[in-house]
PDB file of C-alpha atoms and ligand atoms in Angstrom:
ATOM      1  CA  MET A  27       6.355  -3.148  -3.207  1.00 71.00           C
ATOM      2  CA  ASP A  28       6.355  -0.365  -0.705  1.00 93.00           C
ATOM      3  CA  CYS A  29       3.530   1.588  -1.362  1.00 98.00           C
ATOM      4  CA  LEU A  30       1.226   3.054   1.655  1.00 98.00           C
ATOM      5  CA  PHE A  31      -2.294   2.874   0.137  1.00 98.00           C
ATOM      6  CA  CYS A  32      -1.338  -1.216  -0.839  1.00 98.00           C
ATOM      7  CA  SER A  33      -0.627  -1.254   2.871  1.00 98.00           C
ATOM      8  CA  ILE A  34      -3.888   0.535   3.812  1.00 98.00           C
ATOM      9  CA  ILE A  35      -5.641  -1.671   1.462  1.00 98.00           C
ATOM     10  CA  LYS A  36      -4.107  -4.836   3.304  1.00 98.00           C
ATOM     11  CA  GLY A  37      -5.149  -3.431   6.770  1.00 97.00           C
ATOM     12  CA  GLU A  38      -1.190  -3.124   7.692  1.00 98.00           C
ATOM     13  CA  ILE A  39      -1.715   0.626   8.078  1.00 98.00           C
ATOM     14  CA  PRO A  40      -5.325   1.653   9.793  1.00 98.00           C
ATOM     15  CA  SER A  41      -7.688   3.745   7.991  1.00 98.00           C
ATOM     16  CA  THR A  42     -11.255   4.830   8.548  1.00 98.00           C
ATOM     17  CA  LYS A  43     -12.699   2.562   5.810  1.00 98.00           C
ATOM     18  CA  VAL A  44     -16.109   3.995   4.323  1.00 98.00           C
ATOM     19  CA  TYR A  45     -16.512   1.451   1.634  1.00 98.00           C
ATOM     20  CA  GLU A  46     -15.025  -1.838   0.097  1.00 98.00           C
ATOM     21  CA  ASP A  47     -15.633  -4.421  -2.488  1.00 98.00           C
ATOM     22  CA  GLU A  48     -13.601  -6.490  -4.461  1.00 98.00           C
ATOM     23  CA  GLN A  49     -12.351  -4.162  -6.414  1.00 98.00           C
ATOM     24  CA  VAL A  50     -12.087  -0.677  -4.776  1.00 98.00           C
ATOM     25  CA  TYR A  51     -11.323   0.511  -1.187  1.00 98.00           C
ATOM     26  CA  ALA A  52     -12.455   3.961   0.124  1.00 99.00           C
ATOM     27  CA  PHE A  53     -11.330   5.466   3.290  1.00 98.00           C
ATOM     28  CA  LYS A  54     -11.506   9.111   5.010  1.00 98.00           C
ATOM     29  CA  ASP A  55      -8.480  11.311   4.030  1.00 98.00           C
ATOM     30  CA  ILE A  56      -6.278  11.816   6.999  1.00 98.00           C
ATOM     31  CA  ASN A  57      -5.760  15.464   6.290  1.00 98.00           C
ATOM     32  CA  PRO A  58      -9.303  16.579   5.296  1.00 98.00           C
ATOM     33  CA  MET A  59      -9.740  19.607   3.036  1.00 97.00           C
ATOM     34  CA  ALA A  60     -13.397  19.675   3.241  1.00 97.00           C
ATOM     35  CA  PRO A  61     -16.161  18.354   5.541  1.00 98.00           C
ATOM     36  CA  VAL A  62     -16.406  14.983   3.327  1.00 98.00           C
ATOM     37  CA  HIS A  63     -12.977  14.048   2.020  1.00 98.00           C
ATOM     38  CA  VAL A  64     -12.895  10.179   0.971  1.00 98.00           C
ATOM     39  CA  LEU A  65     -10.217   8.872  -1.075  1.00 98.00           C
ATOM     40  CA  ILE A  66     -11.129   5.766  -3.621  1.00 99.00           C
ATOM     41  CA  ILE A  67      -8.603   3.660  -4.672  1.00 98.00           C
ATOM     42  CA  PRO A  68      -8.372   0.580  -6.902  1.00 98.00           C
ATOM     43  CA  LYS A  69      -7.343  -2.600  -5.026  1.00 98.00           C
ATOM     44  CA  THR A  70      -4.801  -3.325  -8.016  1.00 98.00           C
ATOM     45  CA  HIS A  71      -1.816  -0.908  -8.002  1.00 98.00           C
ATOM     46  CA  LEU A  72      -1.693   1.533 -10.707  1.00 98.00           C
ATOM     47  CA  SER A  73       0.599   4.425  -9.858  1.00 98.00           C
ATOM     48  CA  SER A  74      -1.307   7.228 -11.182  1.00 98.00           C
ATOM     49  CA  ILE A  75      -3.610   7.844 -14.415  1.00 98.00           C
ATOM     50  CA  ASN A  76      -0.473   7.276 -16.363  1.00 98.00           C
ATOM     51  CA  ASP A  77      -0.905   3.983 -15.721  1.00 98.00           C
ATOM     52  CA  VAL A  78      -4.514   3.305 -17.124  1.00 98.00           C
ATOM     53  CA  THR A  79      -5.071   1.631 -20.209  1.00 98.00           C
ATOM     54  CA  GLU A  80      -7.928   0.191 -22.186  1.00 98.00           C
ATOM     55  CA  GLU A  81      -7.101  -3.014 -20.571  1.00 98.00           C
ATOM     56  CA  ASN A  82      -7.502  -2.103 -17.190  1.00 97.00           C
ATOM     57  CA  SER A  83      -9.795   1.377 -17.202  1.00 97.00           C
ATOM     58  CA  ALA A  84     -13.170  -0.452 -16.268  1.00 98.00           C
ATOM     59  CA  VAL A  85     -11.899   0.104 -12.539  1.00 98.00           C
ATOM     60  CA  ILE A  86     -12.031   3.826 -13.363  1.00 98.00           C
ATOM     61  CA  ALA A  87     -15.712   3.644 -14.241  1.00 98.00           C
ATOM     62  CA  HIS A  88     -16.421   1.454 -11.219  1.00 98.00           C
ATOM     63  CA  ILE A  89     -14.695   4.285  -9.010  1.00 98.00           C
ATOM     64  CA  TYR A  90     -17.026   6.758 -10.382  1.00 98.00           C
ATOM     65  CA  ALA A  91     -20.182   4.774  -9.634  1.00 98.00           C
ATOM     66  CA  VAL A  92     -18.939   4.095  -5.981  1.00 98.00           C
ATOM     67  CA  ALA A  93     -17.981   8.164  -5.935  1.00 98.00           C
ATOM     68  CA  ALA A  94     -21.668   8.609  -6.710  1.00 98.00           C
ATOM     69  CA  LYS A  95     -23.082   6.105  -4.271  1.00 98.00           C
ATOM     70  CA  LEU A  96     -20.658   7.611  -1.551  1.00 98.00           C
ATOM     71  CA  ALA A  97     -21.950  11.180  -2.168  1.00 98.00           C
ATOM     72  CA  LYS A  98     -25.577   9.922  -1.612  1.00 98.00           C
ATOM     73  CA  ASP A  99     -24.356   8.129   1.535  1.00 98.00           C
ATOM     74  CA  PHE A 100     -22.936  11.260   2.856  1.00 98.00           C
ATOM     75  CA  GLY A 101     -25.545  13.385   1.705  1.00 98.00           C
ATOM     76  CA  ILE A 102     -23.662  15.760  -0.628  1.00 98.00           C
ATOM     77  CA  SER A 103     -25.243  14.314  -3.956  1.00 98.00           C
ATOM     78  CA  GLU A 104     -27.801  17.613  -4.319  1.00 98.00           C
ATOM     79  CA  SER A 105     -25.494  20.059  -2.658  1.00 98.00           C
ATOM     80  CA  GLY A 106     -22.555  19.217  -4.783  1.00 98.00           C
ATOM     81  CA  TYR A 107     -19.077  17.540  -4.948  1.00 98.00           C
ATOM     82  CA  ARG A 108     -15.959  17.068  -6.577  1.00 97.00           C
ATOM     83  CA  VAL A 109     -13.751  13.952  -7.802  1.00 98.00           C
ATOM     84  CA  VAL A 110     -10.195  14.592  -8.581  1.00 97.00           C
ATOM     85  CA  SER A 111      -6.971  12.666  -9.380  1.00 98.00           C
ATOM     86  CA  ASN A 112      -3.883  14.279  -9.160  1.00 98.00           C
ATOM     87  CA  CYS A 113      -1.405  13.045 -11.502  1.00 98.00           C
ATOM     88  CA  GLY A 114       2.282  13.931 -11.193  1.00 98.00           C
ATOM     89  CA  ALA A 115       4.379  16.843  -9.811  1.00 96.00           C
ATOM     90  CA  ASP A 116       2.692  19.665 -11.083  1.00 97.00           C
ATOM     91  CA  ALA A 117      -0.625  18.541 -10.115  1.00 97.00           C
ATOM     92  CA  GLY A 118       0.646  17.949  -6.472  1.00 97.00           C
ATOM     93  CA  GLN A 119       0.430  14.071  -6.511  1.00 98.00           C
ATOM     94  CA  THR A 120       2.110  12.765  -3.038  1.00 98.00           C
ATOM     95  CA  VAL A 121       1.116   9.130  -2.981  1.00 98.00           C
ATOM     96  CA  PHE A 122       1.893   7.093  -6.130  1.00 98.00           C
ATOM     97  CA  HIS A 123      -0.954   4.617  -5.882  1.00 98.00           C
ATOM     98  CA  LEU A 124      -4.154   6.071  -8.100  1.00 98.00           C
ATOM     99  CA  HIS A 125      -6.482   7.873  -5.902  1.00 98.00           C
ATOM    100  CA  PHE A 126      -9.828   9.644  -6.708  1.00 98.00           C
ATOM    101  CA  HIS A 127     -10.455  12.454  -4.024  1.00 98.00           C
ATOM    102  CA  LEU A 128     -14.396  13.105  -3.363  1.00 98.00           C
ATOM    103  CA  LEU A 129     -14.745  16.188  -1.733  1.00 98.00           C
ATOM    104  CA  GLY A 130     -18.140  17.932  -0.834  1.00 98.00           C
ATOM    105  CA  GLY A 131     -20.136  19.495   2.374  1.00 98.00           C
ATOM    106  CA  LYS A 132     -18.987  23.039   1.722  1.00 97.00           C
ATOM    107  CA  LYS A 133     -18.730  25.609  -1.215  1.00 97.00           C
ATOM    108  CA  LEU A 134     -15.484  24.289  -2.702  1.00 96.00           C
ATOM    109  CA  ASN A 135     -12.603  26.762  -4.177  1.00 91.00           C
ATOM    110  CA  VAL A 136     -13.421  27.056  -7.854  1.00 86.00           C
ATOM    111  CA  GLU A 137      -9.828  27.245  -8.690  1.00 82.00           C
ATOM    112  CA  MET A 138      -8.837  24.550 -11.474  1.00 71.00           C
ATOM    113  CA  GLY A 139      -5.455  25.329 -12.066  1.00 75.00           C
TER     114      GLY A 139
HETATM  115  P1  5GP B 228      -2.357  13.432  -3.356  1.00 91.05           P
HETATM  116  O1  5GP B 228      -1.690  14.733  -2.893  1.00 91.05           O
HETATM  117  O2  5GP B 228      -1.291  12.462  -3.733  1.00 91.05           O
HETATM  118  O3  5GP B 228      -3.593  13.726  -4.609  1.00 91.05           O
HETATM  119  O4  5GP B 228      -3.266  12.673  -2.281  1.00 91.05           O
HETATM  120  C1  5GP B 228      -2.883  12.234  -1.280  1.00 91.05           C
HETATM  121  C2  5GP B 228      -3.810  12.255  -0.070  1.00 91.05           C
HETATM  122  O5  5GP B 228      -3.497  10.972   0.766  1.00 91.05           O
HETATM  123  C3  5GP B 228      -3.645  13.375   0.739  1.00 91.05           C
HETATM  124  O6  5GP B 228      -5.033  14.200   0.614  1.00 91.05           O
HETATM  125  C4  5GP B 228      -3.139  13.024   1.924  1.00 91.05           C
HETATM  126  O7  5GP B 228      -3.680  14.008   3.337  1.00 91.05           O
HETATM  127  C5  5GP B 228      -3.770  11.419   2.237  1.00 91.05           C
HETATM  128  N1  5GP B 228      -3.055  10.900   2.898  1.00 91.05           N
HETATM  129  C6  5GP B 228      -1.539  10.363   2.953  1.00 91.05           C
HETATM  130  N2  5GP B 228      -1.010   9.627   3.905  1.00 91.05           N
HETATM  131  C7  5GP B 228      -2.301   8.973   4.423  1.00 91.05           C
HETATM  132  C8  5GP B 228      -2.455   8.061   5.300  1.00 91.05           C
HETATM  133  O8  5GP B 228      -1.507   7.370   5.815  1.00 91.05           O
HETATM  134  N3  5GP B 228      -3.880   7.969   5.640  1.00 91.05           N
HETATM  135  C9  5GP B 228      -4.908   8.295   5.148  1.00 91.05           C
HETATM  136  N4  5GP B 228      -6.233   8.157   5.346  1.00 91.05           N
HETATM  137  N5  5GP B 228      -4.532   9.325   4.125  1.00 91.05           N
HETATM  138  C10 5GP B 228      -3.595   9.761   3.610  1.00 91.05           C
HETATM  139 ZN1   ZN B 229      -0.096   0.646  -3.979  1.00 91.05          ZN
END
């Protein structure tokens, strides 16, 4: 399958890794929208939240635990941050490998829709 983020996980496309374990990979967004802008992705390919089921959803909880750890590492756990996943066209999803944006380090735009 031709997937940009699967290629990043395999190291075929370079990325700035900030965390990795057996379940997830986290790296800096190439076009940061905030001083801290990290993408956290499951190593198993899921296209979006639409692919999350009761059977495979444990990795989502793990991703949130990794987000909390990275927020601490980047010094934004107290100042605040946002974790967001865009699903589909109306949300502006551009890469169809499930990913969670971790954003912080500035006062974020409050617009939610
Ligand atoms: P989406 O719009 O799908 O929620 O987010 C996709 C994100 O992936 C965007 O913030 C974009 O900047 C980032 N991105 C796209 N291609 C690459 C890449 O090749 N490397 C990295 N590090 N980030 C990428
Ligand atoms: Zn993929």
